[in-house]
Amino acid sequence: MKRGASDKSRALYFLVVLLIAALVFSQLFFYQLGGYQDATWFLRLVSTNHLVAEFLFVTGITVLLVNGRFLFRALAYTLFLLFMLICGAQYVAQLLTSDFLTPTAIDNVRHIGLVLSPLKIAMAAAFLACLLLAVFCAERFFTRTGKIGLTLMVVFCFMLGALLRLDAFWLSKQAVAKRTSMYYSNVNLGMPTAPAQAFVQSLGRLRQAHHQNKPLTEAELREVTEFGIAYAADRDYPLVKDYFYHSEPPFTGQAGGSPSSLGMHVILFLSEGISARVIQPYNDQYPGLTPNIAAFAASALRVDNYYNHTFATYRGLLGQMCSIFPVYAGGQINAGTDYYCLGNLFGEEGYDTYFLFSQQKEKTRLDEVLAKTNVKHILAQEDLSTLFLDGEAGKRDLALSDQQFMRATIAQLQALEAQQAAGNTTPFFLGFYNIETHAYYHAADDGINYQGHDSYILDSIRNFDDAFGKFWDYFRQSGLYKNTIVVFTSDHAHFQGRDFVSLVSNQADYQPYFVDRIPLLVYHPGLEMPEEYDATNASSIDLAPTIAHLMGLENRPNSFLGRSLFERVTDRSLAFGEGHVFMIGPSGIK
């Protein structure tokens, strides 16, 4: 006997399922908005109107398609599953970061293991199982809907969705302003955006960022000329200037000697995701968190008011080594594009160049990105474990722990010291990148914790400081101490996840952006330097030319976009990421 359409309507079933889901998700997202505690009941209802409207539009399409033959039903089920998965992912993103999925997060989807745990995997599996059960029930227990009932359902969904989507026309100005402030507190620039809409927008910004290079227009050519930059489209480096700096190196040599540093070794720590505001010597909100970095700073120049110019790691490393705003965030490269970077600069000066990172190159492709910096020797987890750790497996899924990495780092420096002692007088440049201070990372089982606080973020920073302290202890007792420059900085600021924001939200000048003050500490045994220097809101795009200036390296044609920190003529700078340009100035970040 044929099942009756009147009491077993497949379309009505999906209408009910999606309306219940709309109510559940609207409340889940409401509780992630800034200032939700002070919202009236009316504002509670209308603050997620765009989300409910999106559900209604998807419901209208779903109930129409699910009433058809198999192919149309398959499309309806695909739309339902995809939409609900996007909403689930966006809610998790809101829970962790107070924002929807960003282009960088999507670009780095291969590193999703950073935020997964057995509990989160189980919850995701249960959510997916519920969605598949809903599809199974639709096929097993329900049939088509009559034309009149179907028409009424579709019209209802689209009319009510349109009414909610256009709520700016019927809400009071006060309600719109209050809702905007709630969303602005939620780090999305005041736009009450719905989950799928935000996901599509992020994909669009990601696609836009990945467009192939286009020739400059005549107007753009005139603008770069005004900045003193020559543009030659047929050259390896089309944007070229002929200097790193204009003035003499900024500091005098020890005992009045020459300030030139040519021939001194250079070590550059590009530590993962550390903001200056949480570590000593920049801030003492958490006393004793970084005593070893503070001890290093006592022998170094401390640069204040210095910000990251891009994010996340891939852009941060390539951007600082080459003084550019890189396109890609997730490990991709401009295969046909060459860059002029610190690897080139030190190579031209006769240096042997190295870069060590703690991750697996095959899984992260970080070696391919670093190869664009033209560093000669790039050593990843696989190499470091074999060369310096007796084949020891990494304590992370994709990497060495910070403690393991620092042991390998010290072993690499000892090997270079041995070469120097054997008569190899070639100076070296050595860059480092660790991993365990990454957002959402807990220190491995060989790490140490920050006592008195229950925070995996503080634990990971304290653990890295302990590992860095082992380097500093070794370095001070080594032959490198008197002829090696050490620069300590970060690839970018700490990600503005909910857990990090809770640690620093009491600092009045903190803004929850992926742009923030980062450390820059410079140990130089050959120069008389002050204890501190104000960078007046400069950014990390200036790192490479600053190193060239500090060392007194000879000017030459280069494509660095930054300028030396010691020749600042403004108190503002720019950062770029996620399709947004950030203006950094005396009044904060805009």
Coordinates of C-alpha atoms in Angstrom, one line a residue:
M1 CA 0.0 0.0 0.0
K2 CA 1.3 3.5 -0.9
R3 CA 2.2 5.7 2.1
G4 CA -0.1 8.7 2.4
A5 CA 1.3 12.1 1.6
S6 CA -1.0 13.9 4.1
D7 CA 0.6 12.5 7.3
K8 CA 4.1 11.4 6.1
S9 CA 5.3 14.5 4.2
R10 CA 9.1 14.4 3.5
A11 CA 9.1 18.1 2.9
L12 CA 7.3 18.9 6.1
Y13 CA 9.7 16.7 7.9
F14 CA 12.7 18.7 6.7
L15 CA 10.9 21.9 7.4
V16 CA 10.5 20.9 11.0
V17 CA 14.1 19.6 11.3
L18 CA 15.7 22.7 9.8
L19 CA 13.5 25.1 11.9
I20 CA 14.5 23.3 15.1
A21 CA 18.1 23.5 14.0
A22 CA 17.7 27.2 13.3
L23 CA 16.4 27.8 16.8
V24 CA 19.2 25.8 18.3
F25 CA 22.0 27.4 16.3
S26 CA 20.6 30.9 16.7
Q27 CA 20.8 30.5 20.5
L28 CA 24.3 28.9 20.3
F29 CA 25.6 31.8 18.2
F30 CA 23.8 34.3 20.4
Y31 CA 25.8 33.2 23.4
Q32 CA 29.1 33.9 21.5
L33 CA 28.2 37.6 20.9
G34 CA 29.9 40.3 22.9
G35 CA 27.6 41.7 25.6
Y36 CA 24.9 39.1 25.2
Q37 CA 24.4 39.2 29.0
D38 CA 22.9 42.7 28.7
A39 CA 20.6 42.0 25.8
T40 CA 16.9 42.3 26.2
W41 CA 14.6 39.5 25.2
F42 CA 13.7 41.4 22.0
L43 CA 17.3 41.9 21.1
R44 CA 18.0 38.2 21.9
L45 CA 15.4 37.3 19.3
V46 CA 16.5 39.7 16.5
S47 CA 20.3 39.6 17.0
T48 CA 20.6 36.3 15.0
N49 CA 17.9 37.3 12.3
H50 CA 20.4 36.8 9.5
L51 CA 21.3 33.3 10.7
V52 CA 17.6 32.3 10.9
A53 CA 17.0 33.8 7.5
E54 CA 19.8 31.8 6.0
F55 CA 18.2 28.6 7.5
L56 CA 14.9 29.6 6.0
F57 CA 16.3 30.0 2.5
V58 CA 18.1 26.7 2.7
T59 CA 14.9 25.1 4.1
G60 CA 12.9 26.5 1.2
I61 CA 15.3 25.0 -1.4
T62 CA 15.5 21.7 0.5
V63 CA 11.8 21.1 0.9
L64 CA 11.4 21.8 -2.8
L65 CA 14.1 19.5 -4.0
V66 CA 13.3 16.7 -1.5
N67 CA 9.8 16.4 -3.0
G68 CA 11.3 15.3 -6.4
R69 CA 12.8 12.2 -7.9
F70 CA 16.0 10.6 -6.7
L71 CA 18.5 13.0 -8.3
F72 CA 16.7 16.0 -6.8
R73 CA 16.4 14.3 -3.4
A74 CA 20.2 13.6 -3.5
L75 CA 20.8 17.3 -4.2
A76 CA 18.5 18.2 -1.3
Y77 CA 20.4 15.8 1.1
T78 CA 23.7 17.1 -0.1
L79 CA 22.6 20.7 0.5
F80 CA 21.3 19.9 3.9
L81 CA 24.5 18.0 5.0
L82 CA 26.8 20.7 3.6
F83 CA 24.9 23.6 5.2
M84 CA 24.7 21.9 8.6
L85 CA 28.4 21.0 8.5
I86 CA 29.3 24.6 7.7
C87 CA 27.1 25.8 10.5
G88 CA 28.8 23.3 12.9
A89 CA 32.3 24.3 11.8
Q90 CA 31.4 28.0 12.2
Y91 CA 30.0 27.5 15.7
V92 CA 33.2 25.7 16.7
A93 CA 35.2 28.6 15.2
Q94 CA 33.1 31.1 17.2
L95 CA 33.6 29.1 20.3
L96 CA 37.4 29.0 19.9
T97 CA 38.1 32.4 18.4
S98 CA 35.0 34.6 18.7
D99 CA 35.0 34.8 14.9
F100 CA 33.8 32.9 11.9
L101 CA 36.3 30.8 9.9
T102 CA 38.9 33.1 8.3
P103 CA 40.7 32.7 5.0
T104 CA 43.9 31.8 6.8
A105 CA 42.1 29.1 8.9
I106 CA 40.6 27.6 5.7
D107 CA 44.0 27.8 4.0
N108 CA 45.6 25.9 6.9
V109 CA 42.9 23.2 7.0
R110 CA 45.7 20.5 6.7
H111 CA 46.8 21.6 10.2
I112 CA 43.4 21.0 11.8
G113 CA 45.0 18.5 14.1
L114 CA 46.2 21.4 16.2
V115 CA 42.7 21.9 17.6
L116 CA 41.4 18.3 17.6
S117 CA 41.2 16.1 20.7
P118 CA 39.5 12.7 21.2
L119 CA 36.5 14.5 22.8
K120 CA 36.2 16.9 19.9
I121 CA 36.5 14.1 17.4
A122 CA 33.8 12.1 19.2
M123 CA 31.5 15.2 19.2
A124 CA 32.0 15.8 15.5
A125 CA 31.3 12.2 14.8
A126 CA 28.1 12.3 16.8
F127 CA 27.0 15.4 15.0
L128 CA 27.6 13.8 11.6
A129 CA 25.8 10.7 12.7
C130 CA 22.7 12.7 13.6
L131 CA 22.7 14.4 10.2
L132 CA 23.0 11.1 8.4
L133 CA 20.2 9.7 10.6
A134 CA 18.0 12.6 9.5
V135 CA 18.6 11.7 5.8
F136 CA 18.0 8.0 6.5
C137 CA 14.6 8.8 8.2
A138 CA 13.6 11.0 5.3
E139 CA 14.1 8.2 2.8
R140 CA 12.8 5.4 5.0
F141 CA 9.7 6.9 6.6
F142 CA 8.5 9.9 4.5
T143 CA 7.2 10.5 1.0
R144 CA 6.2 13.4 -1.3
T145 CA 4.1 16.4 -0.4
G146 CA 1.1 17.6 -2.3
K147 CA 1.6 20.6 -4.6
I148 CA -0.5 23.0 -2.5
G149 CA 1.2 22.1 0.8
L150 CA 4.6 22.3 -0.9
T151 CA 3.9 25.7 -2.4
L152 CA 2.8 27.1 0.9
M153 CA 5.9 25.8 2.7
V154 CA 8.3 27.3 0.1
V155 CA 6.5 30.6 0.1
F156 CA 6.5 30.7 3.9
C157 CA 10.2 30.0 4.0
F158 CA 11.3 32.6 1.5
M159 CA 8.9 35.3 2.6
L160 CA 9.8 35.0 6.3
G161 CA 13.5 34.7 5.4
A162 CA 13.4 37.9 3.3
L163 CA 11.6 39.7 6.1
L164 CA 14.3 38.7 8.6
R165 CA 17.1 39.4 6.2
L166 CA 15.8 42.9 5.5
D167 CA 15.3 43.7 9.2
A168 CA 17.3 46.9 9.0
F169 CA 14.2 48.5 7.4
W170 CA 11.8 47.6 10.3
L171 CA 14.1 47.5 13.4
S172 CA 14.6 50.6 15.4
K173 CA 17.9 52.5 15.0
Q174 CA 18.7 51.7 18.6
A175 CA 18.2 48.0 18.1
V176 CA 20.4 48.0 15.0
A177 CA 23.1 50.0 16.8
K178 CA 23.0 47.6 19.8
R179 CA 23.2 44.6 17.6
T180 CA 26.1 46.1 15.7
S181 CA 28.0 46.7 18.9
M182 CA 27.5 43.1 19.9
Y183 CA 28.9 41.8 16.6
Y184 CA 31.7 44.3 16.7
S185 CA 32.8 42.9 20.0
N186 CA 32.8 39.6 18.2
V187 CA 35.8 40.6 16.1
N188 CA 34.0 40.7 12.8
L189 CA 34.0 44.4 12.2
G190 CA 30.3 45.0 13.2
M191 CA 28.7 42.9 10.4
P192 CA 25.8 40.6 11.5
T193 CA 26.8 37.9 9.1
A194 CA 25.3 34.4 8.9
P195 CA 27.5 31.2 8.9
A196 CA 27.2 30.1 5.3
Q197 CA 27.5 33.7 4.0
A198 CA 30.6 34.2 6.1
F199 CA 32.1 31.0 4.8
V200 CA 31.5 32.0 1.2
Q201 CA 33.0 35.4 1.8
S202 CA 36.1 33.8 3.3
L203 CA 36.4 31.5 0.3
G204 CA 36.1 34.6 -1.9
R205 CA 38.8 36.5 -0.1
L206 CA 41.0 33.4 -0.2
R207 CA 40.5 33.0 -4.0
Q208 CA 41.1 36.7 -4.5
A209 CA 44.4 36.4 -2.5
H210 CA 45.5 33.5 -4.8
H211 CA 45.0 35.3 -8.1
Q212 CA 48.0 35.2 -10.3
N213 CA 50.1 38.4 -10.4
K214 CA 49.0 41.0 -12.9
P215 CA 51.0 43.8 -14.5
L216 CA 50.9 47.2 -12.7
T217 CA 48.6 49.8 -14.2
E218 CA 49.9 53.2 -15.3
A219 CA 48.5 54.8 -12.1
E220 CA 50.2 52.2 -9.9
L221 CA 53.4 52.7 -11.7
R222 CA 53.3 56.5 -10.9
E223 CA 52.5 55.7 -7.3
V224 CA 55.5 53.4 -6.8
T225 CA 57.8 55.9 -8.5
E226 CA 56.7 58.5 -5.9
F227 CA 57.9 56.1 -3.2
G228 CA 61.3 56.0 -4.8
I229 CA 60.9 52.4 -6.1
A230 CA 61.8 51.6 -9.7
Y231 CA 59.6 49.0 -11.5
A232 CA 61.1 46.9 -14.3
A233 CA 58.7 44.2 -15.4
D234 CA 61.4 42.2 -17.3
R235 CA 63.7 41.9 -14.2
D236 CA 63.9 39.1 -11.7
Y237 CA 62.8 41.6 -9.0
P238 CA 60.5 44.1 -10.6
L239 CA 60.2 46.4 -7.5
V240 CA 63.8 47.5 -6.7
K241 CA 65.5 50.2 -4.8
D242 CA 69.2 50.6 -4.5
Y243 CA 69.6 51.0 -0.7
F244 CA 68.9 49.4 2.6
Y245 CA 69.5 52.5 4.6
H246 CA 70.7 56.1 4.1
S247 CA 72.6 56.9 7.3
E248 CA 75.6 55.4 9.0
P249 CA 74.9 52.4 11.3
P250 CA 73.1 53.6 14.4
F251 CA 75.5 52.6 17.1
T252 CA 79.2 52.8 17.8
G253 CA 81.5 49.9 18.2
Q254 CA 82.7 48.6 21.5
A255 CA 85.6 50.9 22.8
G256 CA 85.0 53.2 19.9
G257 CA 85.9 50.6 17.3
S258 CA 84.3 50.2 13.8
P259 CA 80.5 49.6 13.9
S260 CA 80.7 47.2 10.9
S261 CA 79.6 43.7 11.8
L262 CA 80.6 41.9 8.6
G263 CA 82.0 38.5 9.4
M264 CA 80.1 38.0 12.7
H265 CA 77.7 35.1 12.8
V266 CA 74.0 35.8 13.0
I267 CA 71.3 33.7 14.8
L268 CA 67.7 34.6 14.2
F269 CA 64.9 33.2 16.4
L270 CA 61.5 33.5 14.7
S271 CA 59.6 32.0 17.6
E272 CA 56.0 30.8 17.0
G273 CA 53.2 33.1 17.9
I274 CA 54.5 35.1 20.9
S275 CA 53.0 38.5 21.7
A276 CA 55.2 40.9 23.6
R277 CA 52.4 41.7 26.0
V278 CA 52.6 38.3 27.8
I279 CA 56.4 37.9 28.3
Q280 CA 59.1 39.5 30.3
P281 CA 60.8 42.0 29.8
Y282 CA 57.8 43.6 28.1
N283 CA 55.0 42.9 30.6
D284 CA 55.0 41.5 34.1
Q285 CA 51.3 40.5 34.3
Y286 CA 52.5 36.9 34.8
P287 CA 55.7 37.1 36.9
G288 CA 58.3 34.5 36.2
L289 CA 56.7 33.3 33.0
T290 CA 59.8 34.0 30.9
P291 CA 62.8 34.4 33.2
N292 CA 65.3 33.2 30.5
I293 CA 64.1 35.5 27.8
A294 CA 64.3 38.3 30.4
A295 CA 67.9 37.3 31.2
F296 CA 68.7 37.4 27.5
A297 CA 67.1 40.8 27.2
A298 CA 69.3 42.2 30.0
S299 CA 72.2 41.7 27.6
A300 CA 70.4 42.9 24.5
L301 CA 68.6 45.9 22.9
R302 CA 64.9 45.8 23.6
V303 CA 62.8 47.2 20.8
D304 CA 59.4 48.5 21.9
N305 CA 56.2 49.2 20.0
Y306 CA 57.1 46.7 17.2
Y307 CA 54.2 44.8 15.5
N308 CA 53.8 41.9 13.2
H309 CA 53.1 43.0 9.6
T310 CA 51.2 39.8 8.5
F311 CA 50.0 36.4 9.6
A312 CA 50.0 33.4 10.0
T313 CA 53.3 31.4 10.0
Y314 CA 54.0 30.9 6.3
R315 CA 53.4 34.6 5.6
G316 CA 55.2 35.6 8.8
L317 CA 58.4 33.7 8.0
L318 CA 58.6 34.5 4.3
G319 CA 57.4 38.1 5.0
Q320 CA 60.1 38.8 7.5
M321 CA 63.0 37.0 5.7
C322 CA 62.2 38.8 2.5
S323 CA 60.5 42.0 3.7
I324 CA 57.4 41.5 1.6
F325 CA 53.6 40.9 2.1
P326 CA 53.3 37.3 0.9
V327 CA 50.2 36.0 -0.9
Y328 CA 49.8 32.5 0.5
A329 CA 49.1 31.4 4.0
G330 CA 48.9 27.6 3.8
G331 CA 52.2 26.4 2.5
Q332 CA 51.6 27.2 -1.2
I333 CA 54.3 29.2 -3.1
N334 CA 54.5 31.3 -6.2
A335 CA 56.4 28.7 -8.1
G336 CA 57.6 31.0 -10.8
T337 CA 58.5 33.9 -8.5
D338 CA 61.9 34.7 -7.1
Y339 CA 62.5 36.8 -4.0
Y340 CA 65.4 38.7 -2.6
C341 CA 65.7 37.7 1.0
L342 CA 68.1 37.4 3.9
G343 CA 69.4 34.1 2.3
N344 CA 70.5 36.2 -0.7
L345 CA 71.9 39.0 1.4
F346 CA 74.1 36.8 3.6
G347 CA 75.0 34.5 0.7
E348 CA 76.4 37.6 -1.2
E349 CA 78.5 38.4 1.9
G350 CA 80.0 34.9 1.8
Y351 CA 78.0 33.4 4.7
D352 CA 76.9 29.8 4.9
T353 CA 73.1 29.9 5.6
Y354 CA 70.9 27.6 7.5
F355 CA 67.3 27.4 8.7
L356 CA 66.1 24.9 11.2
F357 CA 62.4 24.1 11.9
S358 CA 60.8 21.5 14.2
Q359 CA 58.1 20.2 11.9
Q360 CA 58.0 17.5 9.3
K361 CA 58.7 18.9 5.9
E362 CA 56.6 16.4 3.9
K363 CA 53.5 17.1 6.0
T364 CA 53.8 20.9 6.3
R365 CA 55.7 21.9 3.1
L366 CA 57.4 24.5 5.2
D367 CA 60.7 23.6 3.6
E368 CA 59.3 24.7 0.2
V369 CA 58.3 28.0 1.6
L370 CA 61.7 28.5 3.3
A371 CA 63.5 27.5 0.1
K372 CA 62.1 30.7 -1.5
T373 CA 64.2 32.7 1.1
N374 CA 67.3 31.3 -0.7
V375 CA 68.8 29.8 2.5
K376 CA 71.2 27.1 1.5
H377 CA 70.7 24.4 4.2
I378 CA 67.1 23.8 5.4
L379 CA 66.7 21.2 8.2
A380 CA 63.4 19.8 9.3
Q381 CA 62.3 17.3 12.0
E382 CA 63.4 14.4 9.8
D383 CA 66.9 15.8 9.4
L384 CA 67.4 17.1 13.0
S385 CA 66.3 13.7 14.5
T386 CA 68.8 11.8 12.3
L387 CA 71.7 14.2 12.6
F388 CA 71.5 15.3 16.3
L389 CA 68.9 13.2 18.2
D390 CA 70.0 9.6 17.4
G391 CA 66.8 9.1 15.4
E392 CA 64.6 10.1 18.2
A393 CA 60.9 10.3 17.2
G394 CA 59.2 13.7 17.6
K395 CA 57.0 14.0 20.6
R396 CA 54.4 15.9 18.5
D397 CA 52.3 14.3 15.8
L398 CA 54.1 16.4 13.1
A399 CA 57.1 17.9 14.9
L400 CA 59.7 17.8 17.6
S401 CA 58.8 19.3 21.0
D402 CA 60.4 22.6 21.9
Q403 CA 62.7 20.8 24.3
Q404 CA 63.8 18.3 21.6
F405 CA 64.2 21.1 19.1
M406 CA 66.4 23.1 21.3
R407 CA 68.6 20.1 22.0
A408 CA 69.0 19.7 18.2
T409 CA 69.6 23.5 17.9
I410 CA 72.4 23.4 20.4
A411 CA 73.9 20.3 18.7
Q412 CA 73.8 22.1 15.4
L413 CA 75.7 25.1 16.9
Q414 CA 78.2 22.8 18.5
A415 CA 78.8 21.2 15.1
L416 CA 79.4 24.7 13.5
E417 CA 81.7 25.6 16.4
A418 CA 83.7 22.4 15.7
Q419 CA 84.0 23.4 12.1
Q420 CA 85.3 26.9 13.1
A421 CA 87.8 25.3 15.5
A422 CA 89.0 23.1 12.6
G423 CA 89.8 26.1 10.5
N424 CA 86.6 26.8 8.6
T425 CA 86.3 30.6 9.0
T426 CA 83.1 31.0 7.0
P427 CA 80.6 33.0 9.0
F428 CA 77.1 31.6 9.2
F429 CA 73.5 32.8 9.3
L430 CA 71.2 30.5 11.2
G431 CA 67.4 30.9 11.5
F432 CA 65.1 28.9 13.9
Y433 CA 61.4 28.3 14.1
N434 CA 59.8 26.2 16.9
I435 CA 56.2 25.1 17.2
E436 CA 54.8 24.4 20.7
T437 CA 53.8 28.0 21.4
H438 CA 51.3 27.7 18.5
A439 CA 47.7 28.5 19.3
Y440 CA 45.8 25.6 20.9
Y441 CA 49.0 23.6 21.5
H442 CA 49.7 22.0 24.8
A443 CA 53.3 21.3 25.7
A444 CA 54.5 17.7 25.1
D445 CA 55.2 15.4 28.0
D446 CA 58.8 16.6 28.2
G447 CA 57.7 20.1 28.9
I448 CA 57.4 22.1 32.1
N449 CA 54.4 24.1 33.4
Y450 CA 53.9 27.6 34.6
Q451 CA 53.1 27.2 38.3
G452 CA 50.0 28.8 39.9
H453 CA 47.9 29.2 36.7
D454 CA 45.7 26.7 34.9
S455 CA 46.5 27.8 31.4
Y456 CA 47.9 25.6 28.6
I457 CA 49.0 28.8 26.8
L458 CA 51.1 30.0 29.8
D459 CA 52.4 26.5 30.1
S460 CA 53.6 26.4 26.5
I461 CA 55.3 29.8 26.8
R462 CA 57.0 28.9 30.1
N463 CA 58.1 25.6 28.5
F464 CA 59.6 27.4 25.5
D465 CA 61.3 29.9 27.8
D466 CA 62.9 27.0 29.6
A467 CA 64.1 25.5 26.3
F468 CA 65.5 28.9 25.2
G469 CA 67.2 29.2 28.6
K470 CA 69.2 26.1 27.8
F471 CA 70.3 27.7 24.5
W472 CA 71.3 30.9 26.3
D473 CA 73.3 29.0 29.0
Y474 CA 75.2 27.1 26.3
F475 CA 75.7 30.2 24.2
R476 CA 77.2 32.3 26.9
Q477 CA 79.8 29.6 27.7
S478 CA 80.6 29.0 24.0
G479 CA 83.1 30.5 21.6
L480 CA 80.2 32.1 19.8
Y481 CA 79.4 34.5 22.6
K482 CA 81.9 37.2 21.5
N483 CA 81.4 37.0 17.7
T484 CA 77.7 36.2 17.2
I485 CA 74.6 38.5 16.9
V486 CA 71.4 36.9 18.2
V487 CA 68.0 38.4 17.2
F488 CA 64.9 37.1 19.1
T489 CA 61.5 37.9 17.6
S490 CA 58.3 36.1 16.6
D491 CA 56.7 35.0 13.3
H492 CA 53.5 36.9 14.3
A493 CA 51.5 37.8 17.4
H494 CA 49.5 35.2 19.3
F495 CA 46.3 34.3 17.7
Q496 CA 43.3 36.0 19.3
G497 CA 41.6 32.8 20.4
R498 CA 39.1 32.9 23.3
D499 CA 41.6 31.4 25.7
F500 CA 44.3 33.9 24.9
V501 CA 41.9 36.9 25.0
S502 CA 40.9 35.8 28.5
L503 CA 44.5 36.1 29.6
V504 CA 45.1 39.6 28.3
S505 CA 41.6 41.2 28.2
N506 CA 42.4 43.3 31.3
Q507 CA 45.1 45.1 29.4
A508 CA 43.4 48.3 28.3
D509 CA 45.3 48.6 25.0
Y510 CA 44.6 45.0 23.8
Q511 CA 42.6 44.7 20.6
P512 CA 41.6 41.2 19.6
Y513 CA 43.3 41.2 16.2
F514 CA 45.9 38.9 14.7
V515 CA 48.1 42.0 14.7
D516 CA 49.8 43.0 18.0
R517 CA 53.1 44.0 19.5
I518 CA 55.7 41.3 19.2
P519 CA 59.2 41.0 20.8
L520 CA 62.4 42.2 19.1
L521 CA 65.5 41.7 21.2
V522 CA 69.0 42.1 19.7
Y523 CA 72.2 40.9 21.3
H524 CA 75.3 42.4 19.5
P525 CA 78.7 41.9 21.3
G526 CA 80.4 44.4 19.0
L527 CA 78.2 47.5 19.5
E528 CA 77.4 49.9 22.3
M529 CA 73.6 49.8 22.3
P530 CA 71.1 51.3 24.7
E531 CA 68.8 49.1 26.8
E532 CA 65.7 50.0 24.8
Y533 CA 64.6 51.6 21.6
D534 CA 61.2 52.8 20.5
A535 CA 60.2 51.6 17.1
T536 CA 57.2 54.0 17.0
N537 CA 54.8 51.4 15.8
A538 CA 57.0 49.9 13.1
S539 CA 56.3 46.4 11.8
S540 CA 58.2 43.3 11.1
I541 CA 58.4 44.0 7.4
D542 CA 61.3 46.2 8.5
L543 CA 63.3 43.3 10.1
A544 CA 65.5 42.4 7.1
P545 CA 66.6 46.0 6.2
T546 CA 67.1 46.7 9.9
I547 CA 69.5 43.7 10.2
A548 CA 71.4 45.0 7.1
H549 CA 71.6 48.5 8.7
L550 CA 72.6 47.2 12.1
M551 CA 75.5 45.2 10.6
G552 CA 76.6 48.0 8.3
L553 CA 76.3 45.8 5.2
E554 CA 77.0 47.6 2.0
N555 CA 74.0 49.1 0.1
R556 CA 73.0 47.3 -3.1
P557 CA 69.9 46.9 -5.3
N558 CA 67.2 45.0 -3.3
S559 CA 63.4 44.5 -3.3
F560 CA 62.8 44.9 0.5
L561 CA 59.6 46.8 1.1
G562 CA 60.5 47.7 4.6
R563 CA 62.9 50.4 5.9
S564 CA 65.4 50.2 8.8
L565 CA 63.9 50.8 12.2
F566 CA 66.7 53.2 12.9
E567 CA 65.5 55.6 10.1
R568 CA 61.9 55.9 11.0
V569 CA 60.1 59.0 9.6
T570 CA 56.6 58.2 10.7
D571 CA 54.8 56.7 13.7
R572 CA 52.5 54.5 11.7
S573 CA 52.8 51.3 9.7
L574 CA 50.6 48.8 7.8
A575 CA 49.8 45.2 8.4
F576 CA 47.9 42.9 5.9
G577 CA 46.0 39.7 6.3
E578 CA 42.6 38.0 5.7
G579 CA 41.9 40.6 3.0
H580 CA 42.1 43.4 5.5
V581 CA 44.7 46.2 5.8
F582 CA 45.5 47.2 9.4
M583 CA 46.7 50.7 10.2
I584 CA 49.0 50.7 13.2
G585 CA 49.5 54.0 14.9
P586 CA 49.6 55.9 18.2
S587 CA 45.9 55.4 18.9
G588 CA 46.0 51.6 18.3
I589 CA 45.1 49.4 15.4
K590 CA 42.4 50.3 12.9

